[in-house]
């Protein structure tokens, strides 16, 4: 237990114990894995650092060494994960003063990122190039994600009974634990449980596609282990053939949201459709789109006012 810890204990051991007590069972497995990744780095960077010796200088050295291999945002995430445990150790008197105060976050120069989303013409070209036969395939998966904006794990968990073809809706209430052996798992947050409207064309296509499939079995999962790299490779081949930006399967979600925003759909409606916990998440993620739309709004306002005279 943490209350049995001593100031002479190693920081890495305290942190491992802290993650076990406060994080296991309280956060999603994918988030927990990030804490354990931070633990592995802590073991590498400060294998013999005792709690009593965790000064501002020693902590800054850990952050600096981590930053040599990671970009600034990743380093910031690492810092926040360590900070929670360290502040608890300060409260317990194991570390004399807060060593994380005024820490300087550094990082490697960001590498050039893949395009996050396609424009409407590019998406139209991509969807028209898909091979949509009468059997379930990853091409059908790409179409579904592009038209719904679902997360990868949400789309994997979709079963035939999640469709309400009569009302043109799709229920999202679970995910597929593809990173850890398969099986249904909870959604990312409560807001991720939602019903979204789907267009009539998608209704007709999937009503035919899933009519003979088991009602409560995932449509796209035919074996326990699924890799998102499989779909990303398919997407890359299509994008290269079409000479459009290469995007990932998550990029289809960004594409979906961006197209809706450019079409004039409100941020609130897009947030609900994506299953974001708050509109703030949507605004931060699609700030570039929102700012562009605001610039267009200024032009519209000016034209409207000029017509008053």
Short mmCIF file of C-alpha atoms in Angstrom, two decimals:
data_model
loop_
_atom_site.label_atom_id
_atom_site.label_comp_id
_atom_site.label_asym_id
_atom_site.label_seq_id
_atom_site.Cartn_x
_atom_site.Cartn_y
_atom_site.Cartn_z
CA UNK A 1 0.00 0.00 0.00
CA UNK A 2 1.09 3.61 -0.60
CA UNK A 3 0.81 4.47 3.10
CA UNK A 4 3.58 1.94 3.73
CA UNK A 5 5.95 3.68 1.33
CA UNK A 6 9.18 5.21 2.56
CA UNK A 7 11.15 8.22 1.36
CA UNK A 8 13.99 5.87 0.43
CA UNK A 9 11.80 3.86 -1.96
CA UNK A 10 12.56 4.13 -5.65
CA UNK A 11 10.36 6.53 -7.62
CA UNK A 12 9.66 3.85 -10.22
CA UNK A 13 8.36 1.44 -7.55
CA UNK A 14 6.16 4.10 -5.95
CA UNK A 15 4.74 5.04 -9.34
CA UNK A 16 4.02 1.40 -10.25
CA UNK A 17 2.21 0.91 -6.95
CA UNK A 18 0.30 4.17 -7.40
CA UNK A 19 -0.92 3.18 -10.88
CA UNK A 20 -2.02 -0.21 -9.57
CA UNK A 21 -4.01 1.29 -6.68
CA UNK A 22 -5.50 4.43 -8.24
CA UNK A 23 -5.76 3.72 -11.96
CA UNK A 24 -6.46 0.02 -12.49
CA UNK A 25 -10.22 -0.45 -12.79
CA UNK A 26 -10.85 3.30 -12.77
CA UNK A 27 -9.83 4.14 -16.33
CA UNK A 28 -10.18 2.44 -19.69
CA UNK A 29 -7.63 -0.22 -20.60
CA UNK A 30 -6.27 1.85 -23.48
CA UNK A 31 -5.59 4.76 -21.08
CA UNK A 32 -4.15 2.45 -18.44
CA UNK A 33 -1.68 1.12 -21.00
CA UNK A 34 -0.33 4.66 -21.42
CA UNK A 35 0.41 4.87 -17.70
CA UNK A 36 2.30 1.59 -17.88
CA UNK A 37 4.19 2.86 -20.91
CA UNK A 38 5.23 5.86 -18.80
CA UNK A 39 6.32 3.41 -16.11
CA UNK A 40 8.57 1.59 -18.55
CA UNK A 41 10.20 4.90 -19.51
CA UNK A 42 10.60 5.86 -15.85
CA UNK A 43 12.42 2.58 -15.20
CA UNK A 44 14.69 3.35 -18.12
CA UNK A 45 15.37 7.02 -17.32
CA UNK A 46 15.60 6.93 -13.51
CA UNK A 47 16.08 3.31 -12.39
CA UNK A 48 17.66 4.14 -9.01
CA UNK A 49 16.15 7.53 -8.16
CA UNK A 50 14.73 7.52 -4.61
CA UNK A 51 11.69 9.56 -3.63
CA UNK A 52 13.68 11.66 -1.18
CA UNK A 53 16.01 12.70 -4.01
CA UNK A 54 13.33 13.79 -6.48
CA UNK A 55 14.23 17.47 -6.71
CA UNK A 56 13.19 19.97 -9.38
CA UNK A 57 16.52 19.39 -11.10
CA UNK A 58 16.23 15.61 -11.08
CA UNK A 59 12.64 15.77 -12.33
CA UNK A 60 13.60 18.20 -15.09
CA UNK A 61 16.37 15.80 -16.16
CA UNK A 62 13.79 12.99 -16.51
CA UNK A 63 11.55 15.21 -18.63
CA UNK A 64 14.48 16.40 -20.75
CA UNK A 65 15.70 12.86 -21.41
CA UNK A 66 12.19 11.74 -22.35
CA UNK A 67 11.83 14.75 -24.67
CA UNK A 68 14.89 13.67 -26.67
CA UNK A 69 12.84 10.79 -28.10
CA UNK A 70 9.36 12.33 -28.18
CA UNK A 71 7.47 15.33 -29.49
CA UNK A 72 6.40 18.09 -27.10
CA UNK A 73 2.76 16.99 -26.73
CA UNK A 74 3.78 13.41 -25.93
CA UNK A 75 6.26 14.75 -23.38
CA UNK A 76 3.49 16.83 -21.83
CA UNK A 77 1.32 13.71 -21.49
CA UNK A 78 4.21 11.85 -19.84
CA UNK A 79 4.67 14.74 -17.39
CA UNK A 80 0.98 14.79 -16.44
CA UNK A 81 0.95 11.04 -15.80
CA UNK A 82 3.98 11.25 -13.51
CA UNK A 83 2.81 14.41 -11.81
CA UNK A 84 -0.29 12.80 -10.30
CA UNK A 85 1.77 10.23 -8.43
CA UNK A 86 4.49 12.69 -7.43
CA UNK A 87 2.02 15.16 -5.92
CA UNK A 88 0.57 12.34 -3.82
CA UNK A 89 4.09 11.53 -2.64
CA UNK A 90 4.55 15.20 -1.69
CA UNK A 91 1.28 15.12 0.27
CA UNK A 92 2.53 12.04 2.14
CA UNK A 93 5.79 13.77 3.04
CA UNK A 94 7.88 11.34 1.00
CA UNK A 95 9.13 14.14 -1.26
CA UNK A 96 9.96 17.43 0.54
CA UNK A 97 8.63 19.90 -2.08
CA UNK A 98 6.77 19.73 -5.37
CA UNK A 99 9.50 18.97 -7.94
CA UNK A 100 7.12 19.42 -10.89
CA UNK A 101 6.66 23.16 -10.24
CA UNK A 102 7.73 25.33 -13.18
CA UNK A 103 8.85 22.32 -15.21
CA UNK A 104 9.93 23.15 -18.77
CA UNK A 105 8.39 20.90 -21.40
CA UNK A 106 10.58 20.28 -24.43
CA UNK A 107 10.33 17.85 -27.33
CA UNK A 108 11.50 16.85 -30.77
CA UNK A 109 10.40 18.89 -33.76
CA UNK A 110 7.09 17.37 -34.88
CA UNK A 111 7.32 15.14 -37.91
CA UNK A 112 5.15 15.91 -40.88
CA UNK A 113 1.73 14.51 -40.10
CA UNK A 114 -0.52 12.64 -42.48
CA UNK A 115 -3.49 14.56 -43.80
CA UNK A 116 -6.25 14.35 -41.21
CA UNK A 117 -9.19 14.54 -43.54
CA UNK A 118 -10.37 14.63 -47.14
CA UNK A 119 -12.51 17.27 -48.77
CA UNK A 120 -15.93 16.38 -50.14
CA UNK A 121 -14.70 15.73 -53.68
CA UNK A 122 -11.87 13.49 -52.46
CA UNK A 123 -14.20 11.51 -50.20
CA UNK A 124 -16.67 11.10 -53.07
CA UNK A 125 -13.86 9.72 -55.23
CA UNK A 126 -12.77 7.32 -52.48
CA UNK A 127 -16.26 5.95 -51.82
CA UNK A 128 -16.95 5.52 -55.53
CA UNK A 129 -13.79 3.44 -55.88
CA UNK A 130 -14.74 0.94 -53.15
CA UNK A 131 -15.52 -2.63 -54.14
CA UNK A 132 -18.84 -3.28 -52.45
CA UNK A 133 -19.82 -6.86 -53.15
CA UNK A 134 -22.59 -8.93 -51.60
CA UNK A 135 -20.32 -10.15 -48.77
CA UNK A 136 -18.97 -8.26 -45.75
CA UNK A 137 -15.56 -6.75 -46.43
CA UNK A 138 -13.32 -3.98 -45.15
CA UNK A 139 -14.54 -1.82 -48.04
CA UNK A 140 -17.98 -1.92 -46.45
CA UNK A 141 -16.35 -0.98 -43.14
CA UNK A 142 -14.71 2.06 -44.75
CA UNK A 143 -18.06 3.15 -46.18
CA UNK A 144 -19.80 2.82 -42.81
CA UNK A 145 -17.16 4.80 -40.90
CA UNK A 146 -17.08 7.51 -43.57
CA UNK A 147 -20.85 7.96 -43.41
CA UNK A 148 -21.25 7.77 -39.63
CA UNK A 149 -18.05 9.19 -38.16
CA UNK A 150 -17.74 6.29 -35.72
CA UNK A 151 -14.53 5.48 -33.92
CA UNK A 152 -12.68 2.40 -35.15
CA UNK A 153 -13.53 0.33 -32.06
CA UNK A 154 -17.20 1.42 -32.21
CA UNK A 155 -17.56 0.35 -35.83
CA UNK A 156 -15.98 -3.04 -35.10
CA UNK A 157 -18.60 -3.65 -32.41
CA UNK A 158 -21.62 -2.97 -34.65
CA UNK A 159 -24.05 -5.89 -34.91
CA UNK A 160 -27.08 -6.28 -37.21
CA UNK A 161 -29.48 -5.52 -34.35
CA UNK A 162 -27.85 -2.13 -33.83
CA UNK A 163 -29.50 -0.98 -37.05
CA UNK A 164 -33.06 0.32 -36.96
CA UNK A 165 -33.72 0.37 -40.68
CA UNK A 166 -37.33 1.54 -40.28
CA UNK A 167 -36.27 4.72 -38.48
CA UNK A 168 -32.93 5.11 -40.31
CA UNK A 169 -30.87 5.03 -37.11
CA UNK A 170 -27.79 3.22 -35.86
CA UNK A 171 -27.26 2.61 -32.13
CA UNK A 172 -23.73 2.89 -30.75
CA UNK A 173 -23.54 1.43 -27.25
CA UNK A 174 -20.29 -0.56 -27.09
CA UNK A 175 -16.83 -1.00 -28.55
CA UNK A 176 -14.73 -3.97 -29.61
CA UNK A 177 -11.61 -4.56 -27.52
CA UNK A 178 -9.39 -5.21 -30.54
CA UNK A 179 -6.16 -4.34 -28.70
CA UNK A 180 -6.56 -6.97 -26.01
CA UNK A 181 -7.95 -10.19 -27.40
CA UNK A 182 -11.35 -9.07 -28.61
CA UNK A 183 -14.76 -9.01 -26.97
CA UNK A 184 -17.27 -6.23 -26.36
CA UNK A 185 -16.21 -3.34 -24.11
CA UNK A 186 -17.79 -0.08 -22.87
CA UNK A 187 -17.72 3.07 -24.96
CA UNK A 188 -15.11 5.78 -24.39
CA UNK A 189 -17.51 7.82 -22.25
CA UNK A 190 -21.23 8.14 -21.49
CA UNK A 191 -21.70 10.61 -24.32
CA UNK A 192 -20.41 7.98 -26.74
CA UNK A 193 -23.60 5.96 -26.21
CA UNK A 194 -25.83 7.43 -28.88
CA UNK A 195 -28.18 6.93 -31.83
CA UNK A 196 -27.25 8.53 -35.11
CA UNK A 197 -29.28 9.06 -38.25
CA UNK A 198 -28.11 7.30 -41.41
CA UNK A 199 -29.08 8.07 -44.98
CA UNK A 200 -31.55 5.97 -46.92
CA UNK A 201 -28.88 4.67 -49.29
CA UNK A 202 -26.85 3.26 -46.40
CA UNK A 203 -30.06 1.75 -44.99
CA UNK A 204 -30.77 -0.08 -48.24
CA UNK A 205 -27.19 -1.29 -48.61
CA UNK A 206 -26.77 -2.63 -45.08
CA UNK A 207 -30.28 -4.06 -44.83
CA UNK A 208 -29.30 -6.38 -47.69
CA UNK A 209 -25.75 -6.98 -46.45
CA UNK A 210 -26.65 -8.12 -42.89
CA UNK A 211 -30.00 -9.84 -43.43
CA UNK A 212 -28.60 -13.36 -42.97
CA UNK A 213 -26.01 -12.54 -40.30
CA UNK A 214 -26.39 -13.37 -36.56
CA UNK A 215 -28.23 -10.52 -34.84
CA UNK A 216 -25.86 -10.12 -31.88
CA UNK A 217 -22.49 -10.87 -33.51
CA UNK A 218 -20.12 -8.17 -34.80
CA UNK A 219 -20.54 -7.73 -38.53
CA UNK A 220 -16.89 -7.15 -39.37
CA UNK A 221 -15.06 -9.27 -36.80
CA UNK A 222 -14.52 -12.77 -38.18
CA UNK A 223 -11.63 -13.62 -35.86
CA UNK A 224 -10.56 -12.40 -32.44
CA UNK A 225 -7.53 -10.36 -33.53
CA UNK A 226 -8.18 -7.29 -35.66
CA UNK A 227 -5.58 -4.66 -36.60
CA UNK A 228 -6.39 -1.10 -37.63
CA UNK A 229 -3.25 -1.23 -39.78
CA UNK A 230 -5.13 -3.66 -42.03
CA UNK A 231 -7.75 -1.03 -42.89
CA UNK A 232 -5.15 1.72 -43.03
CA UNK A 233 -3.22 -0.25 -45.66
CA UNK A 234 -6.37 -0.64 -47.75
CA UNK A 235 -7.08 3.08 -47.44
CA UNK A 236 -3.52 3.94 -48.43
CA UNK A 237 -3.75 1.86 -51.60
CA UNK A 238 -7.03 3.51 -52.60
CA UNK A 239 -5.76 7.02 -51.83
CA UNK A 240 -2.53 6.49 -53.77
CA UNK A 241 -4.43 5.11 -56.75
CA UNK A 242 -6.75 8.14 -56.71
CA UNK A 243 -3.87 10.58 -56.06
CA UNK A 244 -5.60 12.07 -53.03
CA UNK A 245 -4.12 12.61 -49.53
CA UNK A 246 -3.45 9.37 -47.69
CA UNK A 247 -5.57 9.24 -44.52
CA UNK A 248 -6.02 6.70 -41.75
CA UNK A 249 -9.28 5.06 -40.72
CA UNK A 250 -9.49 7.69 -37.94
CA UNK A 251 -9.09 10.25 -40.70
CA UNK A 252 -12.46 9.08 -42.04
CA UNK A 253 -13.98 10.25 -38.74
CA UNK A 254 -12.30 13.66 -39.14
CA UNK A 255 -13.48 13.80 -42.74
CA UNK A 256 -17.06 13.06 -41.68
CA UNK A 257 -17.05 15.81 -39.06
CA UNK A 258 -15.35 18.38 -41.30
CA UNK A 259 -17.81 17.85 -44.15
CA UNK A 260 -20.76 18.29 -41.77
CA UNK A 261 -19.29 21.51 -40.35
CA UNK A 262 -18.62 22.92 -43.82
CA UNK A 263 -22.22 22.02 -44.74
CA UNK A 264 -23.46 24.25 -41.91
CA UNK A 265 -24.30 21.61 -39.29
CA UNK A 266 -23.93 23.10 -35.81
CA UNK A 267 -20.99 22.23 -33.57
CA UNK A 268 -23.44 20.89 -30.98
CA UNK A 269 -24.99 18.45 -33.46
CA UNK A 270 -21.58 17.30 -34.72
CA UNK A 271 -20.42 16.76 -31.12
CA UNK A 272 -23.46 14.57 -30.37
CA UNK A 273 -23.01 12.60 -33.58
CA UNK A 274 -19.33 11.93 -32.84
CA UNK A 275 -20.01 11.04 -29.21
CA UNK A 276 -17.78 13.75 -27.78
CA UNK A 277 -18.09 14.36 -24.05
CA UNK A 278 -18.50 18.10 -24.66
CA UNK A 279 -18.62 20.66 -27.46
CA UNK A 280 -15.24 21.90 -26.26
CA UNK A 281 -13.63 18.71 -27.55
CA UNK A 282 -15.22 19.25 -30.96
CA UNK A 283 -14.22 22.91 -31.05
CA UNK A 284 -10.59 22.11 -30.19
CA UNK A 285 -10.35 19.24 -32.67
CA UNK A 286 -11.88 21.17 -35.56
CA UNK A 287 -10.69 24.66 -34.69
CA UNK A 288 -9.22 25.16 -38.17
CA UNK A 289 -12.58 24.39 -39.79
CA UNK A 290 -14.51 26.58 -37.36
CA UNK A 291 -12.14 29.51 -37.88
CA UNK A 292 -12.48 29.21 -41.64
CA UNK A 293 -16.27 29.18 -41.33
CA UNK A 294 -16.13 32.23 -39.05
CA UNK A 295 -14.15 34.10 -41.72
CA UNK A 296 -16.87 33.23 -44.21
CA UNK A 297 -19.47 34.45 -41.71
CA UNK A 298 -17.70 37.84 -41.50
CA UNK A 299 -17.95 38.19 -45.28
CA UNK A 300 -21.63 37.23 -45.13
CA UNK A 301 -22.31 39.76 -42.37
CA UNK A 302 -20.60 42.53 -44.32
CA UNK A 303 -22.53 41.74 -47.49
CA UNK A 304 -25.81 41.64 -45.58
CA UNK A 305 -25.15 44.98 -43.88
CA UNK A 306 -24.06 46.65 -47.11
CA UNK A 307 -27.43 45.71 -48.67
CA UNK A 308 -29.33 47.67 -46.02
CA UNK A 309 -28.68 51.01 -47.75
#
